[in-house]
Protein backbone atom coordinates (compact mmCIF):
# COMPACT_ATOMS: atom_id res chain seq x y z
CA UNK A 1 0.00 0.00 0.00
CA UNK A 2 1.36 3.43 -0.98
CA UNK A 3 2.19 5.73 1.92
CA UNK A 4 0.03 8.81 2.26
CA UNK A 5 1.50 12.03 0.94
CA UNK A 6 2.06 15.14 3.05
CA UNK A 7 -0.99 16.55 4.85
CA UNK A 8 -1.94 19.72 2.97
CA UNK A 9 -4.86 21.88 3.98
CA UNK A 10 -7.30 23.92 1.92
CA UNK A 11 -8.79 26.91 3.71
CA UNK A 12 -12.45 25.88 3.64
CA UNK A 13 -14.23 29.15 4.37
CA UNK A 14 -15.19 30.16 0.82
CA UNK A 15 -14.32 29.40 -2.79
CA UNK A 16 -13.51 26.28 -4.82
CA UNK A 17 -12.49 24.13 -1.88
CA UNK A 18 -13.51 20.76 -3.37
CA UNK A 19 -11.65 21.43 -6.61
CA UNK A 20 -8.43 22.24 -4.76
CA UNK A 21 -8.80 19.14 -2.60
CA UNK A 22 -9.23 17.01 -5.74
CA UNK A 23 -6.15 18.55 -7.40
CA UNK A 24 -4.00 17.95 -4.33
CA UNK A 25 -5.25 14.37 -4.07
CA UNK A 26 -4.37 13.80 -7.75
CA UNK A 27 -0.81 14.91 -6.95
CA UNK A 28 -0.43 12.42 -4.12
CA UNK A 29 -1.06 14.70 -1.13
CA UNK A 30 -3.28 13.99 1.87
CA UNK A 31 -5.70 16.93 1.45
CA UNK A 32 -7.76 18.28 4.35
CA UNK A 33 -10.32 21.10 4.64
CA UNK A 34 -9.25 23.66 7.27
CA UNK A 35 -11.74 25.64 9.35
CA UNK A 36 -10.21 25.61 12.85
CA UNK A 37 -6.83 26.50 14.39
CA UNK A 38 -6.36 22.92 15.60
CA UNK A 39 -6.73 21.66 12.02
CA UNK A 40 -4.22 24.24 10.78
CA UNK A 41 -1.64 22.91 13.23
CA UNK A 42 -1.77 19.45 11.59
CA UNK A 43 -0.83 20.37 8.01
CA UNK A 44 2.50 20.79 6.23
CA UNK A 45 1.13 23.26 3.68
CA UNK A 46 -1.99 25.31 2.98
CA UNK A 47 -3.94 26.38 -0.10
CA UNK A 48 -5.91 29.63 0.08
CA UNK A 49 -8.57 29.43 -2.63
CA UNK A 50 -10.32 32.17 -4.54
CA UNK A 51 -13.47 33.88 -3.38
CA UNK A 52 -13.92 37.44 -2.19
CA UNK A 53 -10.90 38.78 -0.32
CA UNK A 54 -12.81 41.09 2.03
CA UNK A 55 -15.19 38.29 3.03
CA UNK A 56 -12.32 35.83 3.48
CA UNK A 57 -10.51 38.35 5.66
CA UNK A 58 -13.56 38.68 7.91
CA UNK A 59 -14.05 34.90 8.03
CA UNK A 60 -10.43 34.40 9.14
CA UNK A 61 -11.24 36.60 12.14
CA UNK A 62 -14.61 34.95 12.79
CA UNK A 63 -13.06 31.46 12.79
CA UNK A 64 -10.10 32.56 14.98
CA UNK A 65 -7.69 31.70 12.19
CA UNK A 66 -6.09 35.07 11.39
CA UNK A 67 -3.39 35.17 14.07
CA UNK A 68 -2.61 31.41 13.99
CA UNK A 69 -2.26 31.56 10.20
CA UNK A 70 0.01 34.61 10.37
CA UNK A 71 2.15 32.83 12.95
CA UNK A 72 2.49 29.66 10.89
CA UNK A 73 3.31 31.61 7.73
CA UNK A 74 5.96 33.59 9.61
CA UNK A 75 7.40 30.26 10.82
CA UNK A 76 7.76 29.00 7.23
CA UNK A 77 4.49 27.21 6.39
CA UNK A 78 4.35 26.61 2.62
CA UNK A 79 1.25 28.25 1.15
CA UNK A 80 -0.39 28.59 -2.26
CA UNK A 81 -2.96 31.32 -2.88
CA UNK A 82 -5.13 31.62 -5.97
CA UNK A 83 -6.97 34.85 -6.90
CA UNK A 84 -8.36 36.12 -3.56
CA UNK A 85 -5.76 33.91 -1.87
CA UNK A 86 -3.04 35.89 -3.65
CA UNK A 87 -4.59 39.15 -2.41
CA UNK A 88 -4.60 37.97 1.20
CA UNK A 89 -1.02 36.69 1.07
CA UNK A 90 0.26 40.02 -0.28
CA UNK A 91 1.96 42.71 1.78
CA UNK A 92 -0.38 45.33 0.32
CA UNK A 93 -3.58 45.32 -1.74
CA UNK A 94 -4.58 48.38 -3.75
CA UNK A 95 -8.35 49.07 -3.84
CA UNK A 96 -8.98 46.79 -0.86
CA UNK A 97 -11.19 47.97 1.97
CA UNK A 98 -9.29 49.75 4.77
CA UNK A 99 -10.34 47.09 7.29
CA UNK A 100 -9.14 44.14 5.18
CA UNK A 101 -6.45 42.07 6.87
CA UNK A 102 -3.28 41.18 4.95
CA UNK A 103 -1.22 38.10 5.80
CA UNK A 104 1.98 39.67 4.48
CA UNK A 105 3.61 36.39 3.44
CA UNK A 106 4.57 37.71 0.00
CA UNK A 107 6.49 40.95 -0.56
CA UNK A 108 4.19 42.05 -3.35
CA UNK A 109 1.67 44.79 -4.02
CA UNK A 110 -1.47 43.56 -5.78
CA UNK A 111 -4.34 45.43 -7.40
CA UNK A 112 -7.69 43.95 -6.45
CA UNK A 113 -10.16 43.26 -9.32
CA UNK A 114 -7.52 44.57 -11.73
CA UNK A 115 -8.93 42.78 -14.76
CA UNK A 116 -12.43 44.18 -14.23
CA UNK A 117 -15.83 42.82 -13.33
CA UNK A 118 -17.22 39.29 -13.66
CA UNK A 119 -18.31 39.86 -17.27
CA UNK A 120 -14.70 40.63 -18.17
CA UNK A 121 -13.47 37.22 -17.02
CA UNK A 122 -11.35 35.42 -19.60
CA UNK A 123 -8.98 32.51 -20.25
CA UNK A 124 -5.54 32.43 -21.82
CA UNK A 125 -2.47 30.21 -22.09
CA UNK A 126 0.51 31.07 -19.88
CA UNK A 127 4.11 29.95 -19.75
CA UNK A 128 4.84 29.28 -16.05
CA UNK A 129 8.40 28.94 -14.78
CA UNK A 130 8.93 25.52 -13.19
CA UNK A 131 5.95 23.92 -14.94
CA UNK A 132 6.83 21.61 -17.82
CA UNK A 133 4.60 20.04 -20.43
CA UNK A 134 3.51 23.12 -22.32
CA UNK A 135 1.41 26.17 -21.50
CA UNK A 136 -0.94 26.36 -18.54
CA UNK A 137 -4.55 27.30 -19.27
CA UNK A 138 -5.35 30.16 -16.90
CA UNK A 139 -8.88 31.19 -15.89
CA UNK A 140 -9.16 34.80 -14.69
CA UNK A 141 -12.34 35.74 -12.76
CA UNK A 142 -12.42 39.23 -11.24
CA UNK A 143 -8.72 38.64 -10.79
CA UNK A 144 -5.94 40.74 -9.29
CA UNK A 145 -2.59 41.38 -10.86
CA UNK A 146 0.74 42.16 -9.23
CA UNK A 147 1.81 45.81 -9.42
CA UNK A 148 5.26 45.37 -7.88
CA UNK A 149 7.44 42.72 -6.26
CA UNK A 150 10.19 42.84 -3.63
CA UNK A 151 13.75 41.60 -4.20
CA UNK A 152 13.13 38.12 -2.85
CA UNK A 153 10.13 37.40 -5.10
CA UNK A 154 10.41 35.26 -8.22
CA UNK A 155 8.04 36.08 -11.09
CA UNK A 156 6.65 32.82 -12.48
CA UNK A 157 4.23 34.10 -15.13
CA UNK A 158 3.04 37.22 -16.91
CA UNK A 159 0.03 37.90 -19.11
CA UNK A 160 1.15 37.37 -22.73
CA UNK A 161 1.29 40.33 -25.10
CA UNK A 162 -1.36 38.65 -27.25
CA UNK A 163 -3.99 39.58 -24.64
CA UNK A 164 -3.34 43.27 -25.29
CA UNK A 165 -4.54 46.28 -23.36
CA UNK A 166 -3.50 47.25 -19.84
CA UNK A 167 -3.19 43.59 -18.80
CA UNK A 168 -0.40 42.80 -21.27
CA UNK A 169 2.80 41.88 -19.43
CA UNK A 170 1.26 42.07 -15.96
CA UNK A 171 2.60 39.66 -13.34
CA UNK A 172 0.09 36.93 -12.48
CA UNK A 173 2.14 34.23 -10.70
CA UNK A 174 4.86 34.62 -8.08
CA UNK A 175 6.85 32.68 -5.51
CA UNK A 176 8.83 33.76 -2.46
CA UNK A 177 10.48 31.00 -0.46
CA UNK A 178 7.80 28.47 0.48
CA UNK A 179 4.88 30.70 -0.61
CA UNK A 180 3.46 30.95 -4.12
CA UNK A 181 0.39 32.60 -5.60
CA UNK A 182 -1.50 32.96 -8.86
CA UNK A 183 -4.00 35.59 -9.96
CA UNK A 184 -5.92 32.87 -11.81
CA UNK A 185 -7.77 29.69 -10.80
CA UNK A 186 -5.66 26.57 -11.56
CA UNK A 187 -8.23 24.33 -9.86
CA UNK A 188 -10.84 24.99 -12.56
CA UNK A 189 -9.13 23.37 -15.53
CA UNK A 190 -8.38 19.83 -14.35
CA UNK A 191 -4.65 20.55 -14.79
CA UNK A 192 -2.89 19.87 -11.48
CA UNK A 193 0.63 20.90 -12.53
CA UNK A 194 0.64 24.05 -10.39
CA UNK A 195 -0.54 22.06 -7.38
CA UNK A 196 2.25 19.61 -8.09
CA UNK A 197 4.75 22.50 -8.20
CA UNK A 198 3.45 23.63 -4.81
CA UNK A 199 3.67 20.10 -3.37
CA UNK A 200 7.31 19.90 -4.40
CA UNK A 201 7.88 22.99 -2.25
CA UNK A 202 5.94 21.42 0.65
CA UNK A 203 8.12 18.31 0.51
CA UNK A 204 11.32 20.40 0.33
CA UNK A 205 10.40 22.38 3.44
CA UNK A 206 9.20 19.29 5.31
CA UNK A 207 12.49 17.44 4.67
Coordinates of C-alpha atoms in Angstrom, one line a residue:
X1 CA 0.0 0.0 0.0
X2 CA 1.4 3.4 -1.0
X3 CA 2.2 5.7 1.9
X4 CA 0.0 8.8 2.3
X5 CA 1.5 12.0 0.9
X6 CA 2.1 15.1 3.1
X7 CA -1.0 16.5 4.8
X8 CA -1.9 19.7 3.0
X9 CA -4.9 21.9 4.0
X10 CA -7.3 23.9 1.9
X11 CA -8.8 26.9 3.7
X12 CA -12.4 25.9 3.6
X13 CA -14.2 29.2 4.4
X14 CA -15.2 30.2 0.8
X15 CA -14.3 29.4 -2.8
X16 CA -13.5 26.3 -4.8
X17 CA -12.5 24.1 -1.9
X18 CA -13.5 20.8 -3.4
X19 CA -11.6 21.4 -6.6
X20 CA -8.4 22.2 -4.8
X21 CA -8.8 19.1 -2.6
X22 CA -9.2 17.0 -5.7
X23 CA -6.2 18.5 -7.4
X24 CA -4.0 17.9 -4.3
X25 CA -5.3 14.4 -4.1
X26 CA -4.4 13.8 -7.7
X27 CA -0.8 14.9 -7.0
X28 CA -0.4 12.4 -4.1
X29 CA -1.1 14.7 -1.1
X30 CA -3.3 14.0 1.9
X31 CA -5.7 16.9 1.4
X32 CA -7.8 18.3 4.3
X33 CA -10.3 21.1 4.6
X34 CA -9.2 23.7 7.3
X35 CA -11.7 25.6 9.4
X36 CA -10.2 25.6 12.8
X37 CA -6.8 26.5 14.4
X38 CA -6.4 22.9 15.6
X39 CA -6.7 21.7 12.0
X40 CA -4.2 24.2 10.8
X41 CA -1.6 22.9 13.2
X42 CA -1.8 19.5 11.6
X43 CA -0.8 20.4 8.0
X44 CA 2.5 20.8 6.2
X45 CA 1.1 23.3 3.7
X46 CA -2.0 25.3 3.0
X47 CA -3.9 26.4 -0.1
X48 CA -5.9 29.6 0.1
X49 CA -8.6 29.4 -2.6
X50 CA -10.3 32.2 -4.5
X51 CA -13.5 33.9 -3.4
X52 CA -13.9 37.4 -2.2
X53 CA -10.9 38.8 -0.3
X54 CA -12.8 41.1 2.0
X55 CA -15.2 38.3 3.0
X56 CA -12.3 35.8 3.5
X57 CA -10.5 38.4 5.7
X58 CA -13.6 38.7 7.9
X59 CA -14.0 34.9 8.0
X60 CA -10.4 34.4 9.1
X61 CA -11.2 36.6 12.1
X62 CA -14.6 34.9 12.8
X63 CA -13.1 31.5 12.8
X64 CA -10.1 32.6 15.0
X65 CA -7.7 31.7 12.2
X66 CA -6.1 35.1 11.4
X67 CA -3.4 35.2 14.1
X68 CA -2.6 31.4 14.0
X69 CA -2.3 31.6 10.2
X70 CA 0.0 34.6 10.4
X71 CA 2.2 32.8 12.9
X72 CA 2.5 29.7 10.9
X73 CA 3.3 31.6 7.7
X74 CA 6.0 33.6 9.6
X75 CA 7.4 30.3 10.8
X76 CA 7.8 29.0 7.2
X77 CA 4.5 27.2 6.4
X78 CA 4.3 26.6 2.6
X79 CA 1.2 28.2 1.1
X80 CA -0.4 28.6 -2.3
X81 CA -3.0 31.3 -2.9
X82 CA -5.1 31.6 -6.0
X83 CA -7.0 34.9 -6.9
X84 CA -8.4 36.1 -3.6
X85 CA -5.8 33.9 -1.9
X86 CA -3.0 35.9 -3.7
X87 CA -4.6 39.1 -2.4
X88 CA -4.6 38.0 1.2
X89 CA -1.0 36.7 1.1
X90 CA 0.3 40.0 -0.3
X91 CA 2.0 42.7 1.8
X92 CA -0.4 45.3 0.3
X93 CA -3.6 45.3 -1.7
X94 CA -4.6 48.4 -3.8
X95 CA -8.3 49.1 -3.8
X96 CA -9.0 46.8 -0.9
X97 CA -11.2 48.0 2.0
X98 CA -9.3 49.7 4.8
X99 CA -10.3 47.1 7.3
X100 CA -9.1 44.1 5.2
X101 CA -6.4 42.1 6.9
X102 CA -3.3 41.2 5.0
X103 CA -1.2 38.1 5.8
X104 CA 2.0 39.7 4.5
X105 CA 3.6 36.4 3.4
X106 CA 4.6 37.7 0.0
X107 CA 6.5 41.0 -0.6
X108 CA 4.2 42.0 -3.4
X109 CA 1.7 44.8 -4.0
X110 CA -1.5 43.6 -5.8
X111 CA -4.3 45.4 -7.4
X112 CA -7.7 44.0 -6.4
X113 CA -10.2 43.3 -9.3
X114 CA -7.5 44.6 -11.7
X115 CA -8.9 42.8 -14.8
X116 CA -12.4 44.2 -14.2
X117 CA -15.8 42.8 -13.3
X118 CA -17.2 39.3 -13.7
X119 CA -18.3 39.9 -17.3
X120 CA -14.7 40.6 -18.2
X121 CA -13.5 37.2 -17.0
X122 CA -11.3 35.4 -19.6
X123 CA -9.0 32.5 -20.3
X124 CA -5.5 32.4 -21.8
X125 CA -2.5 30.2 -22.1
X126 CA 0.5 31.1 -19.9
X127 CA 4.1 29.9 -19.7
X128 CA 4.8 29.3 -16.1
X129 CA 8.4 28.9 -14.8
X130 CA 8.9 25.5 -13.2
X131 CA 6.0 23.9 -14.9
X132 CA 6.8 21.6 -17.8
X133 CA 4.6 20.0 -20.4
X134 CA 3.5 23.1 -22.3
X135 CA 1.4 26.2 -21.5
X136 CA -0.9 26.4 -18.5
X137 CA -4.6 27.3 -19.3
X138 CA -5.3 30.2 -16.9
X139 CA -8.9 31.2 -15.9
X140 CA -9.2 34.8 -14.7
X141 CA -12.3 35.7 -12.8
X142 CA -12.4 39.2 -11.2
X143 CA -8.7 38.6 -10.8
X144 CA -5.9 40.7 -9.3
X145 CA -2.6 41.4 -10.9
X146 CA 0.7 42.2 -9.2
X147 CA 1.8 45.8 -9.4
X148 CA 5.3 45.4 -7.9
X149 CA 7.4 42.7 -6.3
X150 CA 10.2 42.8 -3.6
X151 CA 13.8 41.6 -4.2
X152 CA 13.1 38.1 -2.9
X153 CA 10.1 37.4 -5.1
X154 CA 10.4 35.3 -8.2
X155 CA 8.0 36.1 -11.1
X156 CA 6.6 32.8 -12.5
X157 CA 4.2 34.1 -15.1
X158 CA 3.0 37.2 -16.9
X159 CA 0.0 37.9 -19.1
X160 CA 1.1 37.4 -22.7
X161 CA 1.3 40.3 -25.1
X162 CA -1.4 38.7 -27.3
X163 CA -4.0 39.6 -24.6
X164 CA -3.3 43.3 -25.3
X165 CA -4.5 46.3 -23.4
X166 CA -3.5 47.3 -19.8
X167 CA -3.2 43.6 -18.8
X168 CA -0.4 42.8 -21.3
X169 CA 2.8 41.9 -19.4
X170 CA 1.3 42.1 -16.0
X171 CA 2.6 39.7 -13.3
X172 CA 0.1 36.9 -12.5
X173 CA 2.1 34.2 -10.7
X174 CA 4.9 34.6 -8.1
X175 CA 6.8 32.7 -5.5
X176 CA 8.8 33.8 -2.5
X177 CA 10.5 31.0 -0.5
X178 CA 7.8 28.5 0.5
X179 CA 4.9 30.7 -0.6
X180 CA 3.5 31.0 -4.1
X181 CA 0.4 32.6 -5.6
X182 CA -1.5 33.0 -8.9
X183 CA -4.0 35.6 -10.0
X184 CA -5.9 32.9 -11.8
X185 CA -7.8 29.7 -10.8
X186 CA -5.7 26.6 -11.6
X187 CA -8.2 24.3 -9.9
X188 CA -10.8 25.0 -12.6
X189 CA -9.1 23.4 -15.5
X190 CA -8.4 19.8 -14.4
X191 CA -4.7 20.5 -14.8
X192 CA -2.9 19.9 -11.5
X193 CA 0.6 20.9 -12.5
X194 CA 0.6 24.0 -10.4
X195 CA -0.5 22.1 -7.4
X196 CA 2.3 19.6 -8.1
X197 CA 4.7 22.5 -8.2
X198 CA 3.5 23.6 -4.8
X199 CA 3.7 20.1 -3.4
X200 CA 7.3 19.9 -4.4
X201 CA 7.9 23.0 -2.2
X202 CA 5.9 21.4 0.6
X203 CA 8.1 18.3 0.5
X204 CA 11.3 20.4 0.3
X205 CA 10.4 22.4 3.4
X206 CA 9.2 19.3 5.3
X207 CA 12.5 17.4 4.7

